[in-house]
Coordinates of N, CA, C and O in Angstrom, one line a residue:
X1 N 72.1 -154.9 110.7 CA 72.4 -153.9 109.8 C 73.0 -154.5 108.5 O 73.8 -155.4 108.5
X2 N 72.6 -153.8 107.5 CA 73.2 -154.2 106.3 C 74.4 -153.8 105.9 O 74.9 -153.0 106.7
X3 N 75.4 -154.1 104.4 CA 76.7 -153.2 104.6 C 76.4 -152.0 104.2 O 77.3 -151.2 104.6
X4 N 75.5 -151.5 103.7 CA 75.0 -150.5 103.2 C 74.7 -149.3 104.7 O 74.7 -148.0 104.5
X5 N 74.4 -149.6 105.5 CA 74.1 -149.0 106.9 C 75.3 -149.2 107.8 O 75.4 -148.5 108.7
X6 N 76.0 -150.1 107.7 CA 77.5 -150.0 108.3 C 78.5 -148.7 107.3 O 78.8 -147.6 107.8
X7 N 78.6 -149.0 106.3 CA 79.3 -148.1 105.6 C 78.6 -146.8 105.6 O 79.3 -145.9 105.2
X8 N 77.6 -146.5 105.8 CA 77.3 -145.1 106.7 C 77.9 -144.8 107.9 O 78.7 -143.9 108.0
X9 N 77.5 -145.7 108.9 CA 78.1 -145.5 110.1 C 79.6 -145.1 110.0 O 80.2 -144.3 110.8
X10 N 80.1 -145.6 109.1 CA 81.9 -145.7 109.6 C 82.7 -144.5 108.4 O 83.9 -144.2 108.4
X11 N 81.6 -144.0 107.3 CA 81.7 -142.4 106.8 C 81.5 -141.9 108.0 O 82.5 -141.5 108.6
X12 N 80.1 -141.5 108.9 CA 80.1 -140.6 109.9 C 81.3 -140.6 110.8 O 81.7 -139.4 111.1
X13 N 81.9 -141.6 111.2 CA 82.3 -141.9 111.9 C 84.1 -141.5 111.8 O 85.0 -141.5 112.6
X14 N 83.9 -141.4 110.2 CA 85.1 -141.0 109.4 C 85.9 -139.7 109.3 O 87.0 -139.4 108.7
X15 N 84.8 -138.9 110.0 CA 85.2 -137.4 110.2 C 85.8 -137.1 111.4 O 85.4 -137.8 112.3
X16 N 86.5 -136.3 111.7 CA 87.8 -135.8 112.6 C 86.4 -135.2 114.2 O 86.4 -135.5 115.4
X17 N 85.5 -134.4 113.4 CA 84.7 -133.5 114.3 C 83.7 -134.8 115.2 O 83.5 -135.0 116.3
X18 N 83.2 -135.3 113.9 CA 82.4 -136.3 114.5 C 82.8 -137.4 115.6 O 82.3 -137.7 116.7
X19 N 84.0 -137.9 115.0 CA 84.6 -138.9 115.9 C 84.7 -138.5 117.4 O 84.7 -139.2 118.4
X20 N 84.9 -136.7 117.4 CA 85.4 -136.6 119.1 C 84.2 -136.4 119.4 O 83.8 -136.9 120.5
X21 N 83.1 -135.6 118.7 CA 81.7 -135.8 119.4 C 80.9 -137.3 119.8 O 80.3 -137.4 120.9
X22 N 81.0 -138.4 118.9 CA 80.8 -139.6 119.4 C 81.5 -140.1 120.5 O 81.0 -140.7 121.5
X23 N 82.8 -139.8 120.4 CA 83.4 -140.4 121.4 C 83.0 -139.8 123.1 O 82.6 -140.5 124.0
X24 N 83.2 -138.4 123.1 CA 82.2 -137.8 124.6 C 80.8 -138.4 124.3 O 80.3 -138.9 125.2
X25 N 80.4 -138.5 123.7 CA 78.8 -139.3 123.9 C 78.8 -140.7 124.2 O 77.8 -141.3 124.5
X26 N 80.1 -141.4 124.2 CA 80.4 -142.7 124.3 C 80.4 -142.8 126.0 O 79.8 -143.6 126.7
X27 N 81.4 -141.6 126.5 CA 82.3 -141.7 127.4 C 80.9 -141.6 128.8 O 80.8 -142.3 129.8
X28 N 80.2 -140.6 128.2 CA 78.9 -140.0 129.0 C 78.3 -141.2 129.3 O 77.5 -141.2 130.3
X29 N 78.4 -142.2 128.5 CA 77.4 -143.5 128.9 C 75.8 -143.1 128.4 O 75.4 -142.4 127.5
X30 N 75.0 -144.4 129.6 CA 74.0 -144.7 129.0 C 72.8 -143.1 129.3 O 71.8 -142.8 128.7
X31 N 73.2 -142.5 130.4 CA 72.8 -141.2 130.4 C 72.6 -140.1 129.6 O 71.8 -139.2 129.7
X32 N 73.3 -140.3 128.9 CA 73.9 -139.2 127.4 C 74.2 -138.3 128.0 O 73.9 -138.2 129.2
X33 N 74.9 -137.3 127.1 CA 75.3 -136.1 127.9 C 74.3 -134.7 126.7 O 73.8 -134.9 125.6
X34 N 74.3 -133.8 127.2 CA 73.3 -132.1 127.0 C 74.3 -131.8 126.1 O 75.5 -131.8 126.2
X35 N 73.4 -131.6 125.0 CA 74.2 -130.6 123.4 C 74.9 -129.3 124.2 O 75.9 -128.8 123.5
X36 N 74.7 -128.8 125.2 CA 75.4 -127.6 125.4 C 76.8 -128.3 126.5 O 77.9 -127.9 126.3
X37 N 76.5 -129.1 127.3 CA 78.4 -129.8 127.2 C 78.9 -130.0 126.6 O 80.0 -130.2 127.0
X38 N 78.6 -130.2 125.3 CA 79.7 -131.2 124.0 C 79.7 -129.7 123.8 O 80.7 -129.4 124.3
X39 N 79.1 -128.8 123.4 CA 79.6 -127.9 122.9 C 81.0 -127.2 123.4 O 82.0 -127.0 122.6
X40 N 81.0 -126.9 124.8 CA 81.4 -126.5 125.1 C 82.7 -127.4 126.1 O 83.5 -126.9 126.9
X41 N 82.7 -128.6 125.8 CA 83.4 -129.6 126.0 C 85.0 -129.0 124.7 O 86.1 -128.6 124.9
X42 N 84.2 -129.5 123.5 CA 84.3 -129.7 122.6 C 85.1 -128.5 121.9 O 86.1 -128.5 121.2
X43 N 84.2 -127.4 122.4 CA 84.7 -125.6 121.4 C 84.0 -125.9 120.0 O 84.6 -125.2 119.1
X44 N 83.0 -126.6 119.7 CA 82.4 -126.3 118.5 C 81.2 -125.2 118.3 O 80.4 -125.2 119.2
X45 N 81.1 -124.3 117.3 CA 80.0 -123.9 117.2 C 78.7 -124.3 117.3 O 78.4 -125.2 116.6
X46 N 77.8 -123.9 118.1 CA 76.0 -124.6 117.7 C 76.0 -125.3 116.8 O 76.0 -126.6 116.8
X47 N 76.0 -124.4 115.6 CA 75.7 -124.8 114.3 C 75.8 -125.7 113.8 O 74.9 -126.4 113.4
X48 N 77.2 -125.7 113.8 CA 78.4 -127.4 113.3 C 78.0 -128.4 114.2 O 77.5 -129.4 113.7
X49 N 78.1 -128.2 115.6 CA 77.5 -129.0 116.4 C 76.0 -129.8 116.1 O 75.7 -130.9 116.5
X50 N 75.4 -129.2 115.6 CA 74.0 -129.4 115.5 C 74.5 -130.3 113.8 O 74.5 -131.6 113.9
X51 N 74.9 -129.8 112.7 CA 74.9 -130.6 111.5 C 75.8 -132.2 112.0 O 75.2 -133.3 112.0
X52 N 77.1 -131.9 112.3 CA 77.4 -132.8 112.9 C 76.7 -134.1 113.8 O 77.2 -135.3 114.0
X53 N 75.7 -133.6 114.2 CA 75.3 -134.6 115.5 C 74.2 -135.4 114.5 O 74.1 -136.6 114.5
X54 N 73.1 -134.4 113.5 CA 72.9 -135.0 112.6 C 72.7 -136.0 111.8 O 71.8 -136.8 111.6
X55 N 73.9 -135.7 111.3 CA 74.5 -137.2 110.5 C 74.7 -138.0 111.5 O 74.4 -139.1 111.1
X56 N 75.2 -138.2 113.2 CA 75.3 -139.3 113.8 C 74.0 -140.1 114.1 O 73.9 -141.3 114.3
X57 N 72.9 -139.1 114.0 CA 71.3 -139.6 114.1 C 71.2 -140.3 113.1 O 70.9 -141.5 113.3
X58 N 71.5 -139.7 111.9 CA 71.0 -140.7 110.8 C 71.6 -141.7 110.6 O 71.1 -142.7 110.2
X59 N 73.2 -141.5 110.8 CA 73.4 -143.3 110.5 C 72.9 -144.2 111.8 O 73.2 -145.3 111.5
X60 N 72.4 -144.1 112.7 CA 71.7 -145.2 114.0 C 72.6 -144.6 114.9 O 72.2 -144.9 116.0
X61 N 73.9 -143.8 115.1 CA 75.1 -143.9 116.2 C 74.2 -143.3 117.3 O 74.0 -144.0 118.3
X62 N 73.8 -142.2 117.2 CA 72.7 -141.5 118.4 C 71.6 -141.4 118.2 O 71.0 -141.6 117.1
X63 N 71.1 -140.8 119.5 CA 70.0 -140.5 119.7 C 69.6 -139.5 120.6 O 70.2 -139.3 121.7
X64 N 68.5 -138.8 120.3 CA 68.4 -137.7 121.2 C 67.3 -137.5 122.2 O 66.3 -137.9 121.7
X65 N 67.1 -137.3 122.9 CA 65.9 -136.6 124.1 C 65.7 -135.6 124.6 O 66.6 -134.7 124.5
X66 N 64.7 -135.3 125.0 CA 64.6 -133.8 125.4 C 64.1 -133.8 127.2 O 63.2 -134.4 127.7
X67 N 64.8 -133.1 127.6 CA 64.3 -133.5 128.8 C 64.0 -131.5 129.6 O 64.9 -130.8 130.0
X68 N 63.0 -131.4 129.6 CA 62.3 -129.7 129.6 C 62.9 -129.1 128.4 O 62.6 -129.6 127.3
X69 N 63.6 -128.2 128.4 CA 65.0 -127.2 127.6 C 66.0 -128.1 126.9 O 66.1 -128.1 125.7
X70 N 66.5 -128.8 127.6 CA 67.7 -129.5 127.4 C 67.9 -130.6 126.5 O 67.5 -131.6 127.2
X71 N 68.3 -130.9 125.4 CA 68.5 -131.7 124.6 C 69.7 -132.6 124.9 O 70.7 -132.0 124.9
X72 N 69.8 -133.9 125.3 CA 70.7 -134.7 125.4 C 71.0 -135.7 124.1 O 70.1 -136.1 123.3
X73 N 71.9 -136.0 124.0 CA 72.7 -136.9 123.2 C 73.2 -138.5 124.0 O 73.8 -138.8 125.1
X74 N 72.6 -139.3 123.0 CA 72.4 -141.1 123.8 C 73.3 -141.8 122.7 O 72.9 -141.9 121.5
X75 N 74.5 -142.2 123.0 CA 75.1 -143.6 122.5 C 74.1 -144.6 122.0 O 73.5 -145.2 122.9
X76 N 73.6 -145.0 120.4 CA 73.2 -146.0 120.5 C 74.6 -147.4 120.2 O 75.2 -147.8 119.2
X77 N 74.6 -147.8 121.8 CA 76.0 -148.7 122.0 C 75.6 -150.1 120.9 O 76.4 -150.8 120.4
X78 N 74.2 -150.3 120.6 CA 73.4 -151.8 120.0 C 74.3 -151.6 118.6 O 75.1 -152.3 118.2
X79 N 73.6 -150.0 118.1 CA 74.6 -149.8 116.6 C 76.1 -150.0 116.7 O 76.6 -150.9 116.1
X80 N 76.7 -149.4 117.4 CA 78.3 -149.6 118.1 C 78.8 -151.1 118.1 O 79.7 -151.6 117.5
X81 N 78.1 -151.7 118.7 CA 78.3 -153.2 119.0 C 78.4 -154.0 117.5 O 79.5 -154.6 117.1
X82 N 77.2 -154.0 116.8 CA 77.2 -154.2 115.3 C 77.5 -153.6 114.3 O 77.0 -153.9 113.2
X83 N 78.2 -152.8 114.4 CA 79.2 -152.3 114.0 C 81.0 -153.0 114.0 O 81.8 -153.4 113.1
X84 N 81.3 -152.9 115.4 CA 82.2 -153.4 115.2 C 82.4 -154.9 115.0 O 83.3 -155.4 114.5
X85 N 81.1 -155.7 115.6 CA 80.9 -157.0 115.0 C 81.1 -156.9 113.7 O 82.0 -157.6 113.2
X86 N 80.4 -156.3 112.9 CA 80.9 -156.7 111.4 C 82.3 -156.4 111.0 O 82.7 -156.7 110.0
X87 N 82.7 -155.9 111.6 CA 84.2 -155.9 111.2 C 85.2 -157.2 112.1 O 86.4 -157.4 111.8
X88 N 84.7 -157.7 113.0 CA 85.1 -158.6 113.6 C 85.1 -159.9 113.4 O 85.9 -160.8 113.7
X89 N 83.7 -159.8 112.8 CA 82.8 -161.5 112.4 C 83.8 -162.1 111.2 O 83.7 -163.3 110.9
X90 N 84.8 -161.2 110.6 CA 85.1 -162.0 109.1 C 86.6 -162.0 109.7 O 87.4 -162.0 108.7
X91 N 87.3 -161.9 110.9 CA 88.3 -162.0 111.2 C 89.4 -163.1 110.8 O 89.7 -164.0 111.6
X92 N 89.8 -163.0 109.8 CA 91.0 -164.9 109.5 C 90.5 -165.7 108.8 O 91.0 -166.7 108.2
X93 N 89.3 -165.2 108.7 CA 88.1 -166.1 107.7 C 89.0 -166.8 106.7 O 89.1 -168.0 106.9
X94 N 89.4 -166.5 105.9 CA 90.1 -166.6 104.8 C 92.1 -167.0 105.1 O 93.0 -167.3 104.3
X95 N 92.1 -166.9 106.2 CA 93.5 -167.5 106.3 C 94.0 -168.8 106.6 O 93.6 -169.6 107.4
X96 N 95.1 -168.9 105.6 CA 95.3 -170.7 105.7 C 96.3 -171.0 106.8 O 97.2 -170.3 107.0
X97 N 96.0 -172.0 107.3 CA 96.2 -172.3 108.6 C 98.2 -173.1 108.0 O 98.8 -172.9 107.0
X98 N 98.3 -173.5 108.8 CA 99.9 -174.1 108.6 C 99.8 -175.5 109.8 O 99.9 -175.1 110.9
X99 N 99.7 -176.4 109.8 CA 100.5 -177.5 110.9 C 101.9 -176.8 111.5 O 103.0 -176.3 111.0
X100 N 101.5 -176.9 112.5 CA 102.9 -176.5 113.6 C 103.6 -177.9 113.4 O 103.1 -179.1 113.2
X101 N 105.2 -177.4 113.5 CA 106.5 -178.8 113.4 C 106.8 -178.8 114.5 O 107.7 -179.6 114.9

């Protein structure tokens, strides 16, 4: 991912609504969990629920399926991972070290 596609991810990610819906899609695992448990997990409207989930599609965070009726919500954990790698990879980078006495 580029910074340009991280810094999406971590606006989506930056919202109050979105964060607890990612995070139950986190928690649900590699299964995902049905747009109508988060809903009702959650107490959000369809609606909101649906724009919300949205924007997590488009930055890479999820992904969806359909399985008959039921629309499920999938952690993509690969975006997650590189994600927080890039915030990890530049860790101290730049800090000057000291000799211990």
């Amino acid at each position: 991912m580029n910074t340009e596609s991280i810094a999406k991810a971590l606006k989506e990610l930056g919202h109050p609504t979105r964060l607890s819906i990612y995070r139950s899609v986190v928690r649900a695992g590699y299964a995902g969990i049905a747009v109508g448990g988060l809903q009702e997990n959650l107490g959000i409207p369809g609606s909101t629920l649906s724009h919300h989930i949205s924007g997590l599609v488009s930055a890479g965070l999820l992904s969806q399926r359909r399985e008959g009726r039921t629309l499920y919500c999938v952690a993509e954990f690969e975006c997650l991972q590189t994600v927080i790698g890039f915030l990890q990879d530049e860790c101290c980078a730049d800090e000057q070290t000291t000799p211990k006495q």
